[in-house]
Amino acid sequence: MISVAFVCLGNICRSPMAELIFKKLVKERGLENSFIISSFGTSDCEEGNSVYPPARKTLKSHGVEGEHVARQISLKDVINNDYILVMDSDNLFDVLRLTGGSFGEKVFKLCSFTDNPRDVADPWYTRDFERAFADIEDGCNGFLQYLLTEKKDAFDYDKRH
Ligand code: 4NP
Protein backbone atom coordinates (compact mmCIF):
# COMPACT_ATOMS: atom_id res chain seq x y z
CA MET A 1 0.00 0.00 0.00
CA ILE A 2 1.36 3.41 -1.00
CA SER A 3 -0.17 6.65 0.31
CA VAL A 4 0.10 9.76 -1.84
CA ALA A 5 -1.01 13.31 -0.99
CA PHE A 6 -1.04 15.99 -3.69
CA VAL A 7 -0.57 19.54 -2.42
CA CYS A 8 -1.14 23.03 -3.85
CA LEU A 9 -2.02 26.38 -2.29
CA GLY A 10 -5.82 26.43 -2.19
CA ASN A 11 -6.75 22.76 -2.84
CA ILE A 12 -9.46 23.76 -5.31
CA CYS A 13 -7.52 23.69 -8.63
CA ARG A 14 -4.22 21.87 -9.10
CA SER A 15 -4.05 19.32 -6.27
CA PRO A 16 -7.64 18.05 -6.63
CA MET A 17 -7.00 17.83 -10.39
CA ALA A 18 -3.92 15.74 -9.61
CA GLU A 19 -5.82 13.59 -7.09
CA LEU A 20 -8.60 12.80 -9.58
CA ILE A 21 -6.27 12.28 -12.55
CA PHE A 22 -4.00 9.97 -10.53
CA LYS A 23 -6.98 8.01 -9.19
CA LYS A 24 -8.10 7.45 -12.79
CA LEU A 25 -4.64 6.33 -13.95
CA VAL A 26 -4.37 3.93 -11.03
CA LYS A 27 -7.85 2.53 -11.64
CA GLU A 28 -7.13 1.99 -15.34
CA ARG A 29 -4.24 -0.26 -14.28
CA GLY A 30 -6.34 -2.10 -11.68
CA LEU A 31 -4.07 -0.85 -8.91
CA GLU A 32 -6.64 1.02 -6.80
CA ASN A 33 -6.23 -1.41 -3.89
CA SER A 34 -2.54 -0.51 -3.67
CA PHE A 35 -3.08 3.21 -3.08
CA ILE A 36 -4.51 5.77 -0.69
CA ILE A 37 -4.76 9.03 -2.68
CA SER A 38 -5.71 12.43 -1.28
CA SER A 39 -5.03 16.15 -1.70
CA PHE A 40 -4.56 19.22 0.48
CA GLY A 41 -3.82 22.94 0.37
CA THR A 42 -0.99 24.63 2.23
CA SER A 43 -3.45 27.45 2.98
CA ASP A 44 -6.91 27.36 4.59
CA CYS A 45 -8.17 30.09 2.22
CA GLU A 46 -10.52 27.69 0.37
CA GLU A 47 -11.29 25.31 3.27
CA GLY A 48 -14.61 23.53 2.69
CA ASN A 49 -14.95 24.61 -0.94
CA SER A 50 -15.44 22.17 -3.80
CA VAL A 51 -13.36 21.90 -6.98
CA TYR A 52 -13.16 25.26 -8.79
CA PRO A 53 -15.64 25.12 -11.71
CA PRO A 54 -13.11 25.81 -14.54
CA ALA A 55 -10.87 23.04 -13.13
CA ARG A 56 -13.85 20.68 -12.95
CA LYS A 57 -14.85 21.58 -16.53
CA THR A 58 -11.33 20.89 -17.80
CA LEU A 59 -11.21 17.55 -15.99
CA LYS A 60 -14.58 16.57 -17.40
CA SER A 61 -13.54 17.44 -20.96
CA HIS A 62 -10.70 14.92 -20.50
CA GLY A 63 -12.99 12.24 -19.07
CA VAL A 64 -11.96 12.73 -15.43
CA GLU A 65 -14.81 12.84 -12.92
CA GLY A 66 -14.97 13.13 -9.15
CA GLU A 67 -15.40 15.44 -6.20
CA HIS A 68 -13.22 16.93 -3.53
CA VAL A 69 -13.68 19.28 -0.55
CA ALA A 70 -10.75 21.61 0.14
CA ARG A 71 -8.79 21.17 3.36
CA GLN A 72 -5.52 22.46 4.73
CA ILE A 73 -2.62 20.08 5.24
CA SER A 74 -1.38 19.41 8.79
CA LEU A 75 1.83 17.91 10.11
CA LYS A 76 -0.10 14.70 10.78
CA ASP A 77 -0.98 14.45 7.08
CA VAL A 78 2.70 14.74 6.15
CA ILE A 79 3.61 12.05 8.68
CA ASN A 80 0.79 9.74 7.50
CA ASN A 81 1.64 9.80 3.78
CA ASP A 82 4.51 8.10 1.94
CA TYR A 83 4.69 10.75 -0.78
CA ILE A 84 3.83 14.45 -0.62
CA LEU A 85 3.67 15.72 -4.21
CA VAL A 86 3.61 19.51 -4.48
CA MET A 87 2.88 21.59 -7.54
CA ASP A 88 5.48 24.35 -7.25
CA SER A 89 8.40 25.80 -5.29
CA ASP A 90 6.09 27.88 -3.06
CA ASN A 91 4.20 24.73 -2.01
CA LEU A 92 7.53 22.99 -1.30
CA PHE A 93 8.66 25.89 0.88
CA ASP A 94 5.34 25.98 2.74
CA VAL A 95 5.28 22.22 3.43
CA LEU A 96 8.86 22.29 4.75
CA ARG A 97 8.01 25.29 6.91
CA LEU A 98 5.11 23.28 8.35
CA THR A 99 7.42 20.36 9.16
CA GLY A 100 10.29 22.50 10.40
CA GLY A 101 12.42 21.01 7.62
CA SER A 102 11.70 17.38 8.56
CA PHE A 103 10.31 14.74 6.17
CA GLY A 104 11.95 16.46 3.19
CA GLU A 105 12.81 13.03 1.79
CA LYS A 106 9.15 12.36 0.96
CA VAL A 107 8.29 15.78 -0.49
CA PHE A 108 8.68 16.09 -4.27
CA LYS A 109 7.53 18.45 -6.96
CA LEU A 110 5.08 16.47 -9.10
CA CYS A 111 6.80 17.34 -12.38
CA SER A 112 10.19 16.22 -11.08
CA PHE A 113 9.00 12.78 -12.24
CA THR A 114 8.91 13.92 -15.88
CA ASP A 115 11.54 14.36 -18.59
CA ASN A 116 11.01 18.10 -18.21
CA PRO A 117 11.06 19.00 -14.48
CA ARG A 118 9.07 22.18 -13.90
CA ASP A 119 6.52 23.86 -11.67
CA VAL A 120 2.82 23.43 -12.44
CA ALA A 121 1.83 27.03 -13.17
CA ASP A 122 -1.12 28.10 -11.03
CA PRO A 123 -4.18 28.36 -13.28
CA TRP A 124 -5.82 30.58 -10.66
CA TYR A 125 -3.46 33.27 -12.01
CA THR A 126 -2.67 32.05 -15.56
CA ARG A 127 -6.32 31.06 -16.28
CA ASP A 128 -4.77 28.33 -18.46
CA PHE A 129 -6.46 25.22 -17.08
CA GLU A 130 -5.52 23.15 -20.15
CA ARG A 131 -1.84 23.78 -19.53
CA ALA A 132 -2.27 22.91 -15.86
CA PHE A 133 -4.06 19.69 -16.85
CA ALA A 134 -1.28 18.73 -19.30
CA ASP A 135 1.47 19.40 -16.72
CA ILE A 136 -0.37 17.51 -13.98
CA GLU A 137 -1.20 14.54 -16.23
CA ASP A 138 2.45 14.39 -17.33
CA GLY A 139 3.58 14.47 -13.70
CA CYS A 140 1.08 11.81 -12.63
CA ASN A 141 2.13 9.50 -15.48
CA GLY A 142 5.81 10.02 -14.61
CA PHE A 143 5.21 9.36 -10.92
CA LEU A 144 3.22 6.18 -11.59
CA GLN A 145 5.90 4.96 -13.98
CA TYR A 146 8.53 5.68 -11.30
CA LEU A 147 6.60 3.61 -8.75
CA LEU A 148 5.98 0.74 -11.16
CA THR A 149 9.70 0.43 -11.87
CA GLU A 150 11.33 1.48 -8.58
CA LYS A 151 8.72 0.16 -6.10
CA LYS A 152 7.64 -2.95 -7.96
CA ASP A 153 7.90 -5.09 -4.80
CA ALA A 154 5.12 -3.10 -3.09
CA PHE A 155 2.67 -3.96 -5.91
CA ASP A 156 3.76 -7.60 -6.01
CA TYR A 157 3.17 -7.79 -2.24
CA ASP A 158 -0.31 -6.26 -2.56
CA LYS A 159 -1.21 -8.79 -5.27
CA ARG A 160 -0.27 -11.67 -2.96
CA HIS A 161 -2.14 -10.44 0.16
P1 4NP B 1 -4.75 26.04 -6.31
O1 4NP B 1 -5.23 27.49 -6.86
O2 4NP B 1 -3.63 26.34 -5.31
O3 4NP B 1 -4.25 25.34 -7.52
O4 4NP B 1 -5.97 25.42 -5.67
C1 4NP B 1 -5.54 28.58 -6.05
C2 4NP B 1 -6.80 28.66 -5.48
C3 4NP B 1 -7.14 29.77 -4.71
C4 4NP B 1 -6.22 30.79 -4.54
C5 4NP B 1 -4.96 30.70 -5.10
C6 4NP B 1 -4.61 29.58 -5.86
N1 4NP B 1 -6.57 31.95 -3.77
O5 4NP B 1 -5.74 32.86 -3.70
O6 4NP B 1 -7.68 31.99 -3.22
PDB file of C-alpha atoms and ligand atoms in Angstrom:
ATOM      1  CA  MET A   1       0.000   0.000   0.000  1.00  0.00           C
ATOM      2  CA  ILE A   2       1.356   3.406  -0.999  1.00  0.00           C
ATOM      3  CA  SER A   3      -0.167   6.654   0.309  1.00  0.00           C
ATOM      4  CA  VAL A   4       0.096   9.762  -1.838  1.00  0.00           C
ATOM      5  CA  ALA A   5      -1.009  13.311  -0.991  1.00  0.00           C
ATOM      6  CA  PHE A   6      -1.036  15.990  -3.690  1.00  0.00           C
ATOM      7  CA  VAL A   7      -0.569  19.543  -2.417  1.00  0.00           C
ATOM      8  CA  CYS A   8      -1.136  23.026  -3.848  1.00  0.00           C
ATOM      9  CA  LEU A   9      -2.023  26.380  -2.288  1.00  0.00           C
ATOM     10  CA  GLY A  10      -5.819  26.433  -2.193  1.00  0.00           C
ATOM     11  CA  ASN A  11      -6.747  22.762  -2.836  1.00  0.00           C
ATOM     12  CA  ILE A  12      -9.457  23.763  -5.307  1.00  0.00           C
ATOM     13  CA  CYS A  13      -7.523  23.687  -8.633  1.00  0.00           C
ATOM     14  CA  ARG A  14      -4.221  21.866  -9.101  1.00  0.00           C
ATOM     15  CA  SER A  15      -4.053  19.324  -6.271  1.00  0.00           C
ATOM     16  CA  PRO A  16      -7.644  18.055  -6.632  1.00  0.00           C
ATOM     17  CA  MET A  17      -7.002  17.834 -10.387  1.00  0.00           C
ATOM     18  CA  ALA A  18      -3.917  15.737  -9.608  1.00  0.00           C
ATOM     19  CA  GLU A  19      -5.824  13.588  -7.092  1.00  0.00           C
ATOM     20  CA  LEU A  20      -8.599  12.804  -9.576  1.00  0.00           C
ATOM     21  CA  ILE A  21      -6.265  12.281 -12.551  1.00  0.00           C
ATOM     22  CA  PHE A  22      -4.004   9.974 -10.529  1.00  0.00           C
ATOM     23  CA  LYS A  23      -6.982   8.010  -9.193  1.00  0.00           C
ATOM     24  CA  LYS A  24      -8.105   7.452 -12.791  1.00  0.00           C
ATOM     25  CA  LEU A  25      -4.635   6.327 -13.953  1.00  0.00           C
ATOM     26  CA  VAL A  26      -4.365   3.925 -11.031  1.00  0.00           C
ATOM     27  CA  LYS A  27      -7.852   2.529 -11.637  1.00  0.00           C
ATOM     28  CA  GLU A  28      -7.126   1.994 -15.338  1.00  0.00           C
ATOM     29  CA  ARG A  29      -4.238  -0.261 -14.284  1.00  0.00           C
ATOM     30  CA  GLY A  30      -6.335  -2.102 -11.683  1.00  0.00           C
ATOM     31  CA  LEU A  31      -4.071  -0.848  -8.908  1.00  0.00           C
ATOM     32  CA  GLU A  32      -6.645   1.018  -6.799  1.00  0.00           C
ATOM     33  CA  ASN A  33      -6.225  -1.413  -3.887  1.00  0.00           C
ATOM     34  CA  SER A  34      -2.539  -0.511  -3.673  1.00  0.00           C
ATOM     35  CA  PHE A  35      -3.076   3.206  -3.082  1.00  0.00           C
ATOM     36  CA  ILE A  36      -4.509   5.769  -0.689  1.00  0.00           C
ATOM     37  CA  ILE A  37      -4.758   9.026  -2.677  1.00  0.00           C
ATOM     38  CA  SER A  38      -5.708  12.433  -1.277  1.00  0.00           C
ATOM     39  CA  SER A  39      -5.026  16.145  -1.704  1.00  0.00           C
ATOM     40  CA  PHE A  40      -4.558  19.224   0.480  1.00  0.00           C
ATOM     41  CA  GLY A  41      -3.825  22.937   0.370  1.00  0.00           C
ATOM     42  CA  THR A  42      -0.991  24.629   2.230  1.00  0.00           C
ATOM     43  CA  SER A  43      -3.452  27.451   2.983  1.00  0.00           C
ATOM     44  CA  ASP A  44      -6.906  27.363   4.590  1.00  0.00           C
ATOM     45  CA  CYS A  45      -8.165  30.088   2.217  1.00  0.00           C
ATOM     46  CA  GLU A  46     -10.517  27.691   0.374  1.00  0.00           C
ATOM     47  CA  GLU A  47     -11.285  25.310   3.272  1.00  0.00           C
ATOM     48  CA  GLY A  48     -14.610  23.528   2.692  1.00  0.00           C
ATOM     49  CA  ASN A  49     -14.949  24.614  -0.941  1.00  0.00           C
ATOM     50  CA  SER A  50     -15.436  22.169  -3.801  1.00  0.00           C
ATOM     51  CA  VAL A  51     -13.361  21.902  -6.981  1.00  0.00           C
ATOM     52  CA  TYR A  52     -13.157  25.260  -8.786  1.00  0.00           C
ATOM     53  CA  PRO A  53     -15.636  25.118 -11.714  1.00  0.00           C
ATOM     54  CA  PRO A  54     -13.113  25.809 -14.535  1.00  0.00           C
ATOM     55  CA  ALA A  55     -10.873  23.044 -13.133  1.00  0.00           C
ATOM     56  CA  ARG A  56     -13.848  20.681 -12.955  1.00  0.00           C
ATOM     57  CA  LYS A  57     -14.850  21.577 -16.527  1.00  0.00           C
ATOM     58  CA  THR A  58     -11.330  20.887 -17.802  1.00  0.00           C
ATOM     59  CA  LEU A  59     -11.212  17.551 -15.986  1.00  0.00           C
ATOM     60  CA  LYS A  60     -14.584  16.569 -17.399  1.00  0.00           C
ATOM     61  CA  SER A  61     -13.540  17.442 -20.956  1.00  0.00           C
ATOM     62  CA  HIS A  62     -10.695  14.920 -20.497  1.00  0.00           C
ATOM     63  CA  GLY A  63     -12.985  12.243 -19.074  1.00  0.00           C
ATOM     64  CA  VAL A  64     -11.961  12.725 -15.432  1.00  0.00           C
ATOM     65  CA  GLU A  65     -14.805  12.839 -12.915  1.00  0.00           C
ATOM     66  CA  GLY A  66     -14.974  13.129  -9.149  1.00  0.00           C
ATOM     67  CA  GLU A  67     -15.405  15.442  -6.201  1.00  0.00           C
ATOM     68  CA  HIS A  68     -13.222  16.935  -3.527  1.00  0.00           C
ATOM     69  CA  VAL A  69     -13.681  19.278  -0.551  1.00  0.00           C
ATOM     70  CA  ALA A  70     -10.752  21.606   0.140  1.00  0.00           C
ATOM     71  CA  ARG A  71      -8.787  21.171   3.364  1.00  0.00           C
ATOM     72  CA  GLN A  72      -5.518  22.462   4.731  1.00  0.00           C
ATOM     73  CA  ILE A  73      -2.616  20.080   5.241  1.00  0.00           C
ATOM     74  CA  SER A  74      -1.379  19.414   8.789  1.00  0.00           C
ATOM     75  CA  LEU A  75       1.831  17.909  10.106  1.00  0.00           C
ATOM     76  CA  LYS A  76      -0.103  14.696  10.782  1.00  0.00           C
ATOM     77  CA  ASP A  77      -0.984  14.448   7.080  1.00  0.00           C
ATOM     78  CA  VAL A  78       2.695  14.741   6.147  1.00  0.00           C
ATOM     79  CA  ILE A  79       3.605  12.050   8.677  1.00  0.00           C
ATOM     80  CA  ASN A  80       0.793   9.740   7.502  1.00  0.00           C
ATOM     81  CA  ASN A  81       1.642   9.797   3.783  1.00  0.00           C
ATOM     82  CA  ASP A  82       4.509   8.099   1.943  1.00  0.00           C
ATOM     83  CA  TYR A  83       4.690  10.753  -0.780  1.00  0.00           C
ATOM     84  CA  ILE A  84       3.827  14.445  -0.622  1.00  0.00           C
ATOM     85  CA  LEU A  85       3.673  15.721  -4.209  1.00  0.00           C
ATOM     86  CA  VAL A  86       3.608  19.508  -4.478  1.00  0.00           C
ATOM     87  CA  MET A  87       2.879  21.587  -7.539  1.00  0.00           C
ATOM     88  CA  ASP A  88       5.484  24.350  -7.247  1.00  0.00           C
ATOM     89  CA  SER A  89       8.399  25.805  -5.292  1.00  0.00           C
ATOM     90  CA  ASP A  90       6.089  27.878  -3.061  1.00  0.00           C
ATOM     91  CA  ASN A  91       4.203  24.735  -2.014  1.00  0.00           C
ATOM     92  CA  LEU A  92       7.527  22.989  -1.301  1.00  0.00           C
ATOM     93  CA  PHE A  93       8.660  25.894   0.875  1.00  0.00           C
ATOM     94  CA  ASP A  94       5.336  25.977   2.743  1.00  0.00           C
ATOM     95  CA  VAL A  95       5.280  22.222   3.432  1.00  0.00           C
ATOM     96  CA  LEU A  96       8.860  22.286   4.751  1.00  0.00           C
ATOM     97  CA  ARG A  97       8.005  25.290   6.907  1.00  0.00           C
ATOM     98  CA  LEU A  98       5.110  23.282   8.355  1.00  0.00           C
ATOM     99  CA  THR A  99       7.417  20.359   9.161  1.00  0.00           C
ATOM    100  CA  GLY A 100      10.292  22.498  10.397  1.00  0.00           C
ATOM    101  CA  GLY A 101      12.420  21.012   7.617  1.00  0.00           C
ATOM    102  CA  SER A 102      11.698  17.384   8.562  1.00  0.00           C
ATOM    103  CA  PHE A 103      10.308  14.741   6.167  1.00  0.00           C
ATOM    104  CA  GLY A 104      11.946  16.460   3.191  1.00  0.00           C
ATOM    105  CA  GLU A 105      12.808  13.030   1.788  1.00  0.00           C
ATOM    106  CA  LYS A 106       9.150  12.365   0.959  1.00  0.00           C
ATOM    107  CA  VAL A 107       8.286  15.777  -0.489  1.00  0.00           C
ATOM    108  CA  PHE A 108       8.678  16.092  -4.271  1.00  0.00           C
ATOM    109  CA  LYS A 109       7.534  18.452  -6.963  1.00  0.00           C
ATOM    110  CA  LEU A 110       5.084  16.473  -9.104  1.00  0.00           C
ATOM    111  CA  CYS A 111       6.800  17.344 -12.379  1.00  0.00           C
ATOM    112  CA  SER A 112      10.191  16.221 -11.076  1.00  0.00           C
ATOM    113  CA  PHE A 113       9.000  12.781 -12.242  1.00  0.00           C
ATOM    114  CA  THR A 114       8.908  13.919 -15.884  1.00  0.00           C
ATOM    115  CA  ASP A 115      11.543  14.357 -18.591  1.00  0.00           C
ATOM    116  CA  ASN A 116      11.010  18.096 -18.211  1.00  0.00           C
ATOM    117  CA  PRO A 117      11.062  18.995 -14.484  1.00  0.00           C
ATOM    118  CA  ARG A 118       9.067  22.184 -13.904  1.00  0.00           C
ATOM    119  CA  ASP A 119       6.523  23.859 -11.675  1.00  0.00           C
ATOM    120  CA  VAL A 120       2.822  23.434 -12.444  1.00  0.00           C
ATOM    121  CA  ALA A 121       1.835  27.029 -13.168  1.00  0.00           C
ATOM    122  CA  ASP A 122      -1.118  28.097 -11.025  1.00  0.00           C
ATOM    123  CA  PRO A 123      -4.183  28.358 -13.284  1.00  0.00           C
ATOM    124  CA  TRP A 124      -5.818  30.577 -10.661  1.00  0.00           C
ATOM    125  CA  TYR A 125      -3.463  33.265 -12.009  1.00  0.00           C
ATOM    126  CA  THR A 126      -2.672  32.052 -15.557  1.00  0.00           C
ATOM    127  CA  ARG A 127      -6.317  31.060 -16.276  1.00  0.00           C
ATOM    128  CA  ASP A 128      -4.768  28.330 -18.456  1.00  0.00           C
ATOM    129  CA  PHE A 129      -6.459  25.219 -17.082  1.00  0.00           C
ATOM    130  CA  GLU A 130      -5.525  23.147 -20.152  1.00  0.00           C
ATOM    131  CA  ARG A 131      -1.844  23.776 -19.534  1.00  0.00           C
ATOM    132  CA  ALA A 132      -2.267  22.907 -15.864  1.00  0.00           C
ATOM    133  CA  PHE A 133      -4.061  19.691 -16.853  1.00  0.00           C
ATOM    134  CA  ALA A 134      -1.282  18.734 -19.298  1.00  0.00           C
ATOM    135  CA  ASP A 135       1.472  19.405 -16.724  1.00  0.00           C
ATOM    136  CA  ILE A 136      -0.371  17.514 -13.977  1.00  0.00           C
ATOM    137  CA  GLU A 137      -1.197  14.543 -16.227  1.00  0.00           C
ATOM    138  CA  ASP A 138       2.451  14.391 -17.332  1.00  0.00           C
ATOM    139  CA  GLY A 139       3.581  14.467 -13.703  1.00  0.00           C
ATOM    140  CA  CYS A 140       1.083  11.808 -12.627  1.00  0.00           C
ATOM    141  CA  ASN A 141       2.130   9.504 -15.480  1.00  0.00           C
ATOM    142  CA  GLY A 142       5.807  10.023 -14.611  1.00  0.00           C
ATOM    143  CA  PHE A 143       5.211   9.360 -10.921  1.00  0.00           C
ATOM    144  CA  LEU A 144       3.217   6.182 -11.587  1.00  0.00           C
ATOM    145  CA  GLN A 145       5.901   4.961 -13.975  1.00  0.00           C
ATOM    146  CA  TYR A 146       8.529   5.676 -11.303  1.00  0.00           C
ATOM    147  CA  LEU A 147       6.597   3.608  -8.746  1.00  0.00           C
ATOM    148  CA  LEU A 148       5.977   0.743 -11.163  1.00  0.00           C
ATOM    149  CA  THR A 149       9.695   0.431 -11.874  1.00  0.00           C
ATOM    150  CA  GLU A 150      11.329   1.480  -8.584  1.00  0.00           C
ATOM    151  CA  LYS A 151       8.721   0.163  -6.102  1.00  0.00           C
ATOM    152  CA  LYS A 152       7.644  -2.945  -7.964  1.00  0.00           C
ATOM    153  CA  ASP A 153       7.899  -5.088  -4.802  1.00  0.00           C
ATOM    154  CA  ALA A 154       5.119  -3.103  -3.094  1.00  0.00           C
ATOM    155  CA  PHE A 155       2.670  -3.958  -5.907  1.00  0.00           C
ATOM    156  CA  ASP A 156       3.760  -7.601  -6.006  1.00  0.00           C
ATOM    157  CA  TYR A 157       3.174  -7.791  -2.237  1.00  0.00           C
ATOM    158  CA  ASP A 158      -0.309  -6.262  -2.564  1.00  0.00           C
ATOM    159  CA  LYS A 159      -1.210  -8.789  -5.266  1.00  0.00           C
ATOM    160  CA  ARG A 160      -0.270 -11.674  -2.958  1.00  0.00           C
ATOM    161  CA  HIS A 161      -2.136 -10.442   0.163  1.00  0.00           C
TER     162      HIS A 161
HETATM  163  P1  4NP B   1      -4.748  26.044  -6.315  1.00  0.00           P
HETATM  164  O1  4NP B   1      -5.227  27.491  -6.863  1.00  0.00           O
HETATM  165  O2  4NP B   1      -3.626  26.335  -5.312  1.00  0.00           O
HETATM  166  O3  4NP B   1      -4.251  25.342  -7.522  1.00  0.00           O
HETATM  167  O4  4NP B   1      -5.968  25.421  -5.665  1.00  0.00           O
HETATM  168  C1  4NP B   1      -5.542  28.576  -6.050  1.00  0.00           C
HETATM  169  C2  4NP B   1      -6.802  28.662  -5.479  1.00  0.00           C
HETATM  170  C3  4NP B   1      -7.139  29.773  -4.713  1.00  0.00           C
HETATM  171  C4  4NP B   1      -6.221  30.787  -4.539  1.00  0.00           C
HETATM  172  C5  4NP B   1      -4.963  30.698  -5.099  1.00  0.00           C
HETATM  173  C6  4NP B   1      -4.610  29.580  -5.856  1.00  0.00           C
HETATM  174  N1  4NP B   1      -6.568  31.947  -3.769  1.00  0.00           N
HETATM  175  O5  4NP B   1      -5.739  32.859  -3.696  1.00  0.00           O
HETATM  176  O6  4NP B   1      -7.680  31.986  -3.221  1.00  0.00           O
END
